[in-house]
mmCIF file of C-alpha atoms and ligand atoms in Angstrom:
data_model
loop_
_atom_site.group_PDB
_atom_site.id
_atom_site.type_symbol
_atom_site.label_atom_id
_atom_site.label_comp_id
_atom_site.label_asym_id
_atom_site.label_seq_id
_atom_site.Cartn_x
_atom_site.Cartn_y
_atom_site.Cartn_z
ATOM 1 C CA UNK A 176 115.596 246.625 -15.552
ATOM 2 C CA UNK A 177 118.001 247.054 -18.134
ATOM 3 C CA UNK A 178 118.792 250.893 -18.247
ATOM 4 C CA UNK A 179 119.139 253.589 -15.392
ATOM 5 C CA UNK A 180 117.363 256.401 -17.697
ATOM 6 C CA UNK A 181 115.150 257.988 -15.451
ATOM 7 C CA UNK A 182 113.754 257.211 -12.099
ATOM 8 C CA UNK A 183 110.260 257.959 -13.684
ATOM 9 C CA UNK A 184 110.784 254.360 -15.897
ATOM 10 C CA UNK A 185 111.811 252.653 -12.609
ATOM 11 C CA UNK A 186 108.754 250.786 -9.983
ATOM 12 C CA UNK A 187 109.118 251.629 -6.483
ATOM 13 C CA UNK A 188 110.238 248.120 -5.957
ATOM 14 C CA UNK A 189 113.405 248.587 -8.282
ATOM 15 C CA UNK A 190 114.011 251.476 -6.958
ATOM 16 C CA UNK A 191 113.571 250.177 -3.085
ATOM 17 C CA UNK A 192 115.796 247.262 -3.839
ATOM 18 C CA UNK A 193 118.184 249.481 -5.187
ATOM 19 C CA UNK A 194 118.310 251.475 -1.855
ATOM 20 C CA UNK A 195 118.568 247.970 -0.160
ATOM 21 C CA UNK A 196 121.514 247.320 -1.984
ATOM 22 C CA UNK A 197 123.006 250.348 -1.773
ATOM 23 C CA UNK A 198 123.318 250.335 2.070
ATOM 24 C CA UNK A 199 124.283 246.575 2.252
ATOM 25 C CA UNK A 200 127.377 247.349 -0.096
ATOM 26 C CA UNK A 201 128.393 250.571 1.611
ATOM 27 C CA UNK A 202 128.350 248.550 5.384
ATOM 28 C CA UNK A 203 130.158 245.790 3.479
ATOM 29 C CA UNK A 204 132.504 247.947 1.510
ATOM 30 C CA UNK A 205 133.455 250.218 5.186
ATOM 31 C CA UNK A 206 134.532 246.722 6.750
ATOM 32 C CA UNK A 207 137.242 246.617 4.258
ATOM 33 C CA UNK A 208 135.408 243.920 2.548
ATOM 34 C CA UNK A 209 135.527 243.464 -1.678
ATOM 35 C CA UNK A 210 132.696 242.264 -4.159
ATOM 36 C CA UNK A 211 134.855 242.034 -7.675
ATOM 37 C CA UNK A 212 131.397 240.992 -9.244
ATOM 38 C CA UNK A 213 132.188 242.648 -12.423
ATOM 39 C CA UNK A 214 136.092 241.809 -12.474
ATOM 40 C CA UNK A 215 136.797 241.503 -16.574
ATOM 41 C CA UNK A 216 134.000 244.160 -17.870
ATOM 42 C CA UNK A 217 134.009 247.491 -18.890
ATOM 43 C CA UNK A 218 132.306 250.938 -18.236
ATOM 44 C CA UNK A 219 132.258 253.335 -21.349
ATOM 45 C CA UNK A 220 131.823 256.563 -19.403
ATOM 46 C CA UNK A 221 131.321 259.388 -21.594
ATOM 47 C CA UNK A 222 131.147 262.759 -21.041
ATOM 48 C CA UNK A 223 129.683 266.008 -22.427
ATOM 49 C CA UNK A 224 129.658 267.946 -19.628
ATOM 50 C CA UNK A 225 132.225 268.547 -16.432
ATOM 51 C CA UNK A 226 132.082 266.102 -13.799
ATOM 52 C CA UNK A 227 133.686 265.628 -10.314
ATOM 53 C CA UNK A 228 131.276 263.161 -8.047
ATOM 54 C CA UNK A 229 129.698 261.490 -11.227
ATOM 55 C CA UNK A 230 133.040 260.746 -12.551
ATOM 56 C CA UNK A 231 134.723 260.084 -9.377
ATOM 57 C CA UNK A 232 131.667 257.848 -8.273
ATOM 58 C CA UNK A 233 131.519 255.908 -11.670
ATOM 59 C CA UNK A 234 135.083 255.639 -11.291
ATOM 60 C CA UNK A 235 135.885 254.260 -8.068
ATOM 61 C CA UNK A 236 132.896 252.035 -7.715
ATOM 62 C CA UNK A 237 134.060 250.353 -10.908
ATOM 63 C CA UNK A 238 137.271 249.471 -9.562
ATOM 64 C CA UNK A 239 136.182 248.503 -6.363
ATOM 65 C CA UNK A 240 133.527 246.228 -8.337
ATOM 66 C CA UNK A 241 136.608 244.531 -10.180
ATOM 67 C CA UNK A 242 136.052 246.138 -13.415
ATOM 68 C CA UNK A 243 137.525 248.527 -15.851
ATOM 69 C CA UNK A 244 136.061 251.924 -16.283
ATOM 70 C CA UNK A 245 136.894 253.591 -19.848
ATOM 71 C CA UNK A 246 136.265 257.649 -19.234
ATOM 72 C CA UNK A 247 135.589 259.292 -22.923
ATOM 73 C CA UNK A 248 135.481 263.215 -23.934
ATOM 74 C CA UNK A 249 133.503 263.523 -27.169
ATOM 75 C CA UNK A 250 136.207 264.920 -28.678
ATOM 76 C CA UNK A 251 138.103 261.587 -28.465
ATOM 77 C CA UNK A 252 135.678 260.715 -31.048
ATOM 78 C CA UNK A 253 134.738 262.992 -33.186
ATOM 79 C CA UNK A 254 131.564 264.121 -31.429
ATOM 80 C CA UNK A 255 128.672 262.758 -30.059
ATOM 81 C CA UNK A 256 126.526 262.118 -33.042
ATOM 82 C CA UNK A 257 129.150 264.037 -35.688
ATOM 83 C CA UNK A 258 131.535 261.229 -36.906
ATOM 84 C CA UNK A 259 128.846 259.062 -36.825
ATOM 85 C CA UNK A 260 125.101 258.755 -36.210
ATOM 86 C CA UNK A 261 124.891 257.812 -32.352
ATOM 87 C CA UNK A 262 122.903 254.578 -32.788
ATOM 88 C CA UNK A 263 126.205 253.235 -34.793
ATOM 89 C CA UNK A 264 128.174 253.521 -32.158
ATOM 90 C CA UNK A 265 125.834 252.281 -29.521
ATOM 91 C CA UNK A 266 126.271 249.165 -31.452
ATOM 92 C CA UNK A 267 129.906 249.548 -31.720
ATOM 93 C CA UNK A 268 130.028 249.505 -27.639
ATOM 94 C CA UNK A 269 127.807 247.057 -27.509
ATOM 95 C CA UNK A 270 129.893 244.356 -29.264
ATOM 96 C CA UNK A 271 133.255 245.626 -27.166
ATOM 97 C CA UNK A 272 132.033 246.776 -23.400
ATOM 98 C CA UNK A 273 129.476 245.898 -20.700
ATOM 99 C CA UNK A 274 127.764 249.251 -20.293
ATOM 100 C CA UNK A 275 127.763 252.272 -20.849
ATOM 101 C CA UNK A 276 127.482 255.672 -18.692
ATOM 102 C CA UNK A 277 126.649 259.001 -20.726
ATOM 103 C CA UNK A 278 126.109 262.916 -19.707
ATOM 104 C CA UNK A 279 124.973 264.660 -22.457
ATOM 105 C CA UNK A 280 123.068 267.958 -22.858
ATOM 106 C CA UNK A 281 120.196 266.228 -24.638
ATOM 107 C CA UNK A 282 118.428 263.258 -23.057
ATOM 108 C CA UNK A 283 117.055 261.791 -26.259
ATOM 109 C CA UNK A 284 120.859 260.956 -26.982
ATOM 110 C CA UNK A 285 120.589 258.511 -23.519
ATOM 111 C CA UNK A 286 117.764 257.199 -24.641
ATOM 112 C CA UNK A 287 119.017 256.493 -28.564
ATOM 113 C CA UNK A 288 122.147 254.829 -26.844
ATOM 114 C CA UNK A 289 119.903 252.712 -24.897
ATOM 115 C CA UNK A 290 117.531 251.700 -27.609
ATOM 116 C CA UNK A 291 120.556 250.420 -29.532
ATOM 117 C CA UNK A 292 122.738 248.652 -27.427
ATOM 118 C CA UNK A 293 122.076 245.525 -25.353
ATOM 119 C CA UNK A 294 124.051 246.499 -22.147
ATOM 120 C CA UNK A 295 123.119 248.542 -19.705
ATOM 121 C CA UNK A 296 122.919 252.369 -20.236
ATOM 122 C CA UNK A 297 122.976 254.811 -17.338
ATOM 123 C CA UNK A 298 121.860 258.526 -17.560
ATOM 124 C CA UNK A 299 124.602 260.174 -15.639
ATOM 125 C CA UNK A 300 123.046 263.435 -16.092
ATOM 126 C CA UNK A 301 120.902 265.123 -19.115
ATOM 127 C CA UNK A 302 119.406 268.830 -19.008
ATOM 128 C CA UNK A 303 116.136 267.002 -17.887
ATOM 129 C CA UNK A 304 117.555 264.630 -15.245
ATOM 130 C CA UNK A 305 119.341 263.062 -13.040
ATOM 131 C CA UNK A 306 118.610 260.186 -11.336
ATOM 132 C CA UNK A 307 121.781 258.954 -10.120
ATOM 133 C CA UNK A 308 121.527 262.273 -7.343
ATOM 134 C CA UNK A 309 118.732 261.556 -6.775
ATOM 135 C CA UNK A 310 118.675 258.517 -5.641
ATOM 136 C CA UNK A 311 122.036 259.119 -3.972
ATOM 137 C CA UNK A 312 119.843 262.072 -2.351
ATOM 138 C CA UNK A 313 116.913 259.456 -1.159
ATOM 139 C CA UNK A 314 119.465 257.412 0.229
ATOM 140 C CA UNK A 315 121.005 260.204 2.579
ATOM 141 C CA UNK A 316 117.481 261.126 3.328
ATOM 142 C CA UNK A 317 116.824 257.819 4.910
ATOM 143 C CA UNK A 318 119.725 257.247 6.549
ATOM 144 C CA UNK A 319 119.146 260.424 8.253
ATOM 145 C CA UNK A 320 115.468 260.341 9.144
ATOM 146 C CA UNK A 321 115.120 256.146 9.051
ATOM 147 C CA UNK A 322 112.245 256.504 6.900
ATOM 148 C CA UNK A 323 111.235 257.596 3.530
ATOM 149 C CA UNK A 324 107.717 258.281 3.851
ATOM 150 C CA UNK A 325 105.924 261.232 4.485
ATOM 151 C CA UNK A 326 108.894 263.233 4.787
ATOM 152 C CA UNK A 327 108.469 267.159 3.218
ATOM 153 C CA UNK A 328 111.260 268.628 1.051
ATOM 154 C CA UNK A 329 111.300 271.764 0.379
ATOM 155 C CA UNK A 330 112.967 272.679 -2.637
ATOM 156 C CA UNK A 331 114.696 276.425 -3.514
ATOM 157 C CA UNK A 332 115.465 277.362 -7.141
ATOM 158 C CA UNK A 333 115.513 276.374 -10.524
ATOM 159 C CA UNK A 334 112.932 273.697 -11.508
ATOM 160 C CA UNK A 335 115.308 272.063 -13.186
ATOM 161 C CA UNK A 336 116.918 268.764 -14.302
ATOM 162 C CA UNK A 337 117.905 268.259 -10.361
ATOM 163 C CA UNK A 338 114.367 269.079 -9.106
ATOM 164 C CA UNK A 339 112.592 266.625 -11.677
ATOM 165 C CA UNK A 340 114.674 263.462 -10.813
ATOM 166 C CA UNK A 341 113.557 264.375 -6.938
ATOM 167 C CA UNK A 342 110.216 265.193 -7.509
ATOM 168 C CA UNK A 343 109.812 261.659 -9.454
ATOM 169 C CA UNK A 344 111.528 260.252 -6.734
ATOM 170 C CA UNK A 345 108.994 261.525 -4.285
ATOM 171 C CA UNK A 346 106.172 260.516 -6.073
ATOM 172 C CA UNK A 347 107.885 256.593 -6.418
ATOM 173 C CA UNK A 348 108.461 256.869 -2.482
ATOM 174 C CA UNK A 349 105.644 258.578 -1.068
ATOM 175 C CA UNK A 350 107.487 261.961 -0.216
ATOM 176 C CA UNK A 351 106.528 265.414 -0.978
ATOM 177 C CA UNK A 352 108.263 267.491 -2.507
ATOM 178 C CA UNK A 353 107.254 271.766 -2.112
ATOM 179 C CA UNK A 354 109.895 273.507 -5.324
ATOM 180 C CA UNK A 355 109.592 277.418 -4.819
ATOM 181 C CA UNK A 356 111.064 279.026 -7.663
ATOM 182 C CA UNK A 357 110.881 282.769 -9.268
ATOM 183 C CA UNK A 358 108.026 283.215 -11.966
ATOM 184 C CA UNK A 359 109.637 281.534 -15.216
ATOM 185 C CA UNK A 360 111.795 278.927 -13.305
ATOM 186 C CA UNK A 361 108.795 276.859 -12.667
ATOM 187 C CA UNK A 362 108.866 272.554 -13.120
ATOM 188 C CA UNK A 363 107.379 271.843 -15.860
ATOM 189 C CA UNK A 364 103.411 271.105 -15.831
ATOM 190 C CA UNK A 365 103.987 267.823 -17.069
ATOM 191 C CA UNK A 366 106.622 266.635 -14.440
ATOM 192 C CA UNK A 367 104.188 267.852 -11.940
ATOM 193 C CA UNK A 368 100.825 266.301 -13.747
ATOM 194 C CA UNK A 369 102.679 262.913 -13.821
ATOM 195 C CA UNK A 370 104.334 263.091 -10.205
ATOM 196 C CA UNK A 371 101.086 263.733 -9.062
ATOM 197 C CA UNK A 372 99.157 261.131 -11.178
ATOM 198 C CA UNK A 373 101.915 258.794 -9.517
ATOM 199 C CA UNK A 374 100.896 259.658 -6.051
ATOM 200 C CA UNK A 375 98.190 262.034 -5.324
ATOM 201 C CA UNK A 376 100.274 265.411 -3.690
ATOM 202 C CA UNK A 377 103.802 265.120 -3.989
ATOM 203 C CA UNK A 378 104.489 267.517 -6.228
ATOM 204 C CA UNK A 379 103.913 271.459 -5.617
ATOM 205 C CA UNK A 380 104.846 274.186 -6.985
ATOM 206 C CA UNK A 381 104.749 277.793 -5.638
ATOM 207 C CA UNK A 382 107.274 281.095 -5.650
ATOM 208 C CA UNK A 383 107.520 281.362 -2.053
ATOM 209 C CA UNK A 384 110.486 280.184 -0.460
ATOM 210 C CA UNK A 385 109.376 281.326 2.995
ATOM 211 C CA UNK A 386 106.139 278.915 2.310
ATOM 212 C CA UNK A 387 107.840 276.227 0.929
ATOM 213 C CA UNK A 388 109.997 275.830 4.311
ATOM 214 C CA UNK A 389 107.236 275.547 6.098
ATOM 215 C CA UNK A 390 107.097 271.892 8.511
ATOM 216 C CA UNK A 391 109.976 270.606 5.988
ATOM 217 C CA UNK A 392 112.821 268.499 6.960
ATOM 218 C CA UNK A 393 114.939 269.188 4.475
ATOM 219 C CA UNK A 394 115.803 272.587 2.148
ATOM 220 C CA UNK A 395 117.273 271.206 -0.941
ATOM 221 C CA UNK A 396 118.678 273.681 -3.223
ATOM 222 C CA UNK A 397 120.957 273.454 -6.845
ATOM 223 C CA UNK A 398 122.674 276.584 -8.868
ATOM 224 C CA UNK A 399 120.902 278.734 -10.125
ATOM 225 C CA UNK A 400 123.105 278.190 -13.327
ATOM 226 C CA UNK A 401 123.502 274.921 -14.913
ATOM 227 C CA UNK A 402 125.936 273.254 -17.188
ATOM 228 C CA UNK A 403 124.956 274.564 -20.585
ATOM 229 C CA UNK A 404 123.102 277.929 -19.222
ATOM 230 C CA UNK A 405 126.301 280.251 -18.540
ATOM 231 C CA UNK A 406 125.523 282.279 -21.174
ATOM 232 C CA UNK A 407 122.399 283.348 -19.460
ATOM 233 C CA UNK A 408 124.002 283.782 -15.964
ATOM 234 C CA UNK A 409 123.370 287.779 -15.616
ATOM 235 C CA UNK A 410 120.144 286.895 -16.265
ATOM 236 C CA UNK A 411 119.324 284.295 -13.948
ATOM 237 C CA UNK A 412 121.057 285.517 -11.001
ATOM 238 C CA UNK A 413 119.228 288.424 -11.197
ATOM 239 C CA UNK A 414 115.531 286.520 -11.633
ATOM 240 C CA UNK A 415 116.677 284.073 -8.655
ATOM 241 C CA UNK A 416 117.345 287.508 -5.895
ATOM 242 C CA UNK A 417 115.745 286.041 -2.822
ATOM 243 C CA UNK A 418 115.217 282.554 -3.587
ATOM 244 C CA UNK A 419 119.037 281.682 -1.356
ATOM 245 C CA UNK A 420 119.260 279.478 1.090
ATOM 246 C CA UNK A 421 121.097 281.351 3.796
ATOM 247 C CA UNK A 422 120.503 281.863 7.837
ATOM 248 C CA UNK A 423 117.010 284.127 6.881
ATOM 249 C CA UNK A 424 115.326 280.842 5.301
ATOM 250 C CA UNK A 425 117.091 278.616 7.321
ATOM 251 C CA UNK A 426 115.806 280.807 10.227
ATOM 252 C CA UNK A 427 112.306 279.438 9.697
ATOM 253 C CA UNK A 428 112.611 276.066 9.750
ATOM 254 C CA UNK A 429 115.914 275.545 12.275
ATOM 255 C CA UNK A 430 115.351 271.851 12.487
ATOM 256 C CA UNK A 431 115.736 271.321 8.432
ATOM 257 C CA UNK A 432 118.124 269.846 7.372
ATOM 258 C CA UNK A 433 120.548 271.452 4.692
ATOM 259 C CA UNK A 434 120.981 269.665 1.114
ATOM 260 C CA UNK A 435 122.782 270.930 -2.189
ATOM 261 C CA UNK A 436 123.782 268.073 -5.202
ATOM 262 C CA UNK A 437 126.842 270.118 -5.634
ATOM 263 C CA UNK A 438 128.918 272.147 -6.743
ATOM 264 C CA UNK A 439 127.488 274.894 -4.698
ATOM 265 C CA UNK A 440 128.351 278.428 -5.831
ATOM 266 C CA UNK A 441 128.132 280.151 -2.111
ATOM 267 C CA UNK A 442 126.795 283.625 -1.951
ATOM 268 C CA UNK A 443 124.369 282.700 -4.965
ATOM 269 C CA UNK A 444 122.165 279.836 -4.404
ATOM 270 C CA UNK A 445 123.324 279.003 -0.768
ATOM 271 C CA UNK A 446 125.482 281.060 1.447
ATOM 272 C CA UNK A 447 128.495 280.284 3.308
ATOM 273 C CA UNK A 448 126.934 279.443 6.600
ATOM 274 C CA UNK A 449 124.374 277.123 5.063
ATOM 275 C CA UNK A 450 126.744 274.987 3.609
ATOM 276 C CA UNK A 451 129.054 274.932 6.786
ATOM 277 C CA UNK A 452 126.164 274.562 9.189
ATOM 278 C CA UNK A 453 125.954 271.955 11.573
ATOM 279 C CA UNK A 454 122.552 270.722 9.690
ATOM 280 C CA UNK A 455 123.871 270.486 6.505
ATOM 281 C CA UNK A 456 124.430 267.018 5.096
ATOM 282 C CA UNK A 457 125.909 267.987 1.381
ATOM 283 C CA UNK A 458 128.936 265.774 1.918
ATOM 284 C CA UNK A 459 126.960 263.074 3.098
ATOM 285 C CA UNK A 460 125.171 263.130 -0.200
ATOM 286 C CA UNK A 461 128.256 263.676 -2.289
ATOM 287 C CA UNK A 462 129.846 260.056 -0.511
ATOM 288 C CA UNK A 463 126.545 258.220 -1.055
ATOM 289 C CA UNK A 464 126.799 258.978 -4.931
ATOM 290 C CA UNK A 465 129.583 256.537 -4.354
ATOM 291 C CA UNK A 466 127.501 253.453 -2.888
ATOM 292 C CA UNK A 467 124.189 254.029 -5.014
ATOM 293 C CA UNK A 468 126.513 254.148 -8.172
ATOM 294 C CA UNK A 469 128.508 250.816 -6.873
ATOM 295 C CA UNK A 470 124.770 249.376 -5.964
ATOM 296 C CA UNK A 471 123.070 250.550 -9.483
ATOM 297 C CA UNK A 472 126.668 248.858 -11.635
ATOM 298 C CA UNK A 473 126.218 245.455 -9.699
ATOM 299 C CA UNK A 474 122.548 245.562 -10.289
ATOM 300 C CA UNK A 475 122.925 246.391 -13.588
ATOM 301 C CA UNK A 476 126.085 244.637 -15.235
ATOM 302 C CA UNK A 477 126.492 241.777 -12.927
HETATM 303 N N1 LIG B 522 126.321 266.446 -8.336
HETATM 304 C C1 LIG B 522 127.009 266.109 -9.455
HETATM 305 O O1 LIG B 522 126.517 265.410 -10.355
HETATM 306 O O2 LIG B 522 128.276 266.577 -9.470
HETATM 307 P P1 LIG B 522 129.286 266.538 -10.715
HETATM 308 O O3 LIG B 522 128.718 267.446 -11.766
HETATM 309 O O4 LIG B 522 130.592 267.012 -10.183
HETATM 310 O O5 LIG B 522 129.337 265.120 -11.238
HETATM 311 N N1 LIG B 523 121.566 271.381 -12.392
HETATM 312 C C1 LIG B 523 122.999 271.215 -12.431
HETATM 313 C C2 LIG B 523 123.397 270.008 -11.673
HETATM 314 C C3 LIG B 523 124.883 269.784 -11.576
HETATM 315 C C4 LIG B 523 125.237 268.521 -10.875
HETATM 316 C C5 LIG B 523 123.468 271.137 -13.884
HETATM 317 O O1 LIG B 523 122.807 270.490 -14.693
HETATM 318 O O2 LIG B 523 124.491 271.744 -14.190
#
């Protein structure tokens, strides 16, 4: 495993011992212990897009790892791709840092970066994925529930770069995964051909939220919005009228638990009470992005 790209590229083993990890570093870590595995190397973290957790995450788990994280704007440099073609400067960073950590609008600019530099290269978010969440998201599952398998999410919204990373993550981990989204928001047929070719019904996809709900244990939901899309927002939240999570949906499965990558934008994709509820485990996802993102470096660059 050199790269993070995608949690589609990843076997469930990888992705298992990755979890493993993950846990065993965030017990260590709470004990006030220190692992400065990657004390005297260096994170390029660039940066198309806003960030809080990512950065944060990427940031901290760096440091507590020993090493140096370098955050870059693309400005800094001309442009991703502008000042110069992006597989120069992979090779650039490659001769000066350890690895590299990108979120860019386009994923085949990931994937160039990773196909010309030797150390690693993580996808820290693209408009088609992003697999740090979740993974972060599969580990809060299984802290919660103790297992992984057979559990039901039901996912509200946009099919979108959020729901794809999950649904692959299902399919690698033998969840299911039921997206409702308006007519037009759908996932793609080929993320839910290959989830499904992965393992047999994971992946569905229907325009019922109500439905969707139905015997989950968790209602995962993202904006209706994302990064790169605002121009379109009038749009959207008009298309996306009943497809919130608030106390109706919630109503019908009062068990689920309540999950949201974050930011939320309350009284769009997820009301007020949903967020606050006692079900709702959004920050507990938010801290794991921490420990899966310490895990993944260690794996990764040490
Ligand atoms: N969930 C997530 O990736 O948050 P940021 O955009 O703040 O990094
Ligand atoms: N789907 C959202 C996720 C933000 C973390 C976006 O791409 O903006």
């Amino acid at each position: 495993m050199k790269d993070f790209l995608s949690v589609s590229s990843c076997r469930t083993d990888e992705l298992l011992e990755l979890l493993e990890l993950s846990d065993t570093l965030k017990k260590y870590y709470k004990k006030g212990n220190r692992d400065l595995c990657l004390a005297g190397k260096s994170l390029i973290m660039l940066f198309e897009k806003p960030s809080l957790r990512t950065r944060m995450s990427f940031q901290i788990a760096m440091s507590q790892l020993g090493g140096s994280p370098i955050y870059v704007k693309p400005e800094d440099i001309g442009g991703i791709g502008k000042r110069e073609p992006i597989k120069d400067m992979a090779r650039v960073l490659d001769r000066m840092a350890n690895g590299i950590m990108a979120r860019t609008f386009s994923h085949d600019v990931v994937v160039e970066l990773a196909n010309y530099a030797e150390i690693p290269v993580i996808n820290a978010l693209t408009d088609w994925s992003h697999p740090c969440q979740a993974m972060a998201d599969i580990m809060t599952i299984r802290e919660h529930f103790g297992k992984l398998e057979g559990i039901k999410i039901a996912y509200i919204g946009d099919g979108n770069n959020v729901a794809r990373s999950l649904a692959f993550a299902c399919a690698k981990l033998k969840m299911k995964i039921v997206v409702a989204s308006p007519k037009g928001y759908e996932l793609d047929k080929e993320t839910i051909q290959r989830t499904n070719e992965i393992s047999a019904g994971t992946t569905t996809q229907i325009n019922d939220p109500a439905l969707a709900v139905k015997d989950a244990q968790i209602i995962y939901t993202d904006t209706w919005v994302s990064m790169g899309q605002e121009d379109e927002k009038a749009k959207r939240v008009a298309d996306f009228q009943g497809f919130a999570v608030d106390g109706k949906l919630m109503a019908l499965a009062p068990k689920a638990k309540i999950m949201h990558c974050l930011p939320a934008y309350r009284g769009y994709e997820i009301s007020d009470e949903a967020m606050e509820c006692p079900n709702s485990i959004v920050f507990d996802e938010a801290e794991n992005r921490l420990h899966f993102q310490r895990a993944l470096l260690k794996k990764l660059m040490s």
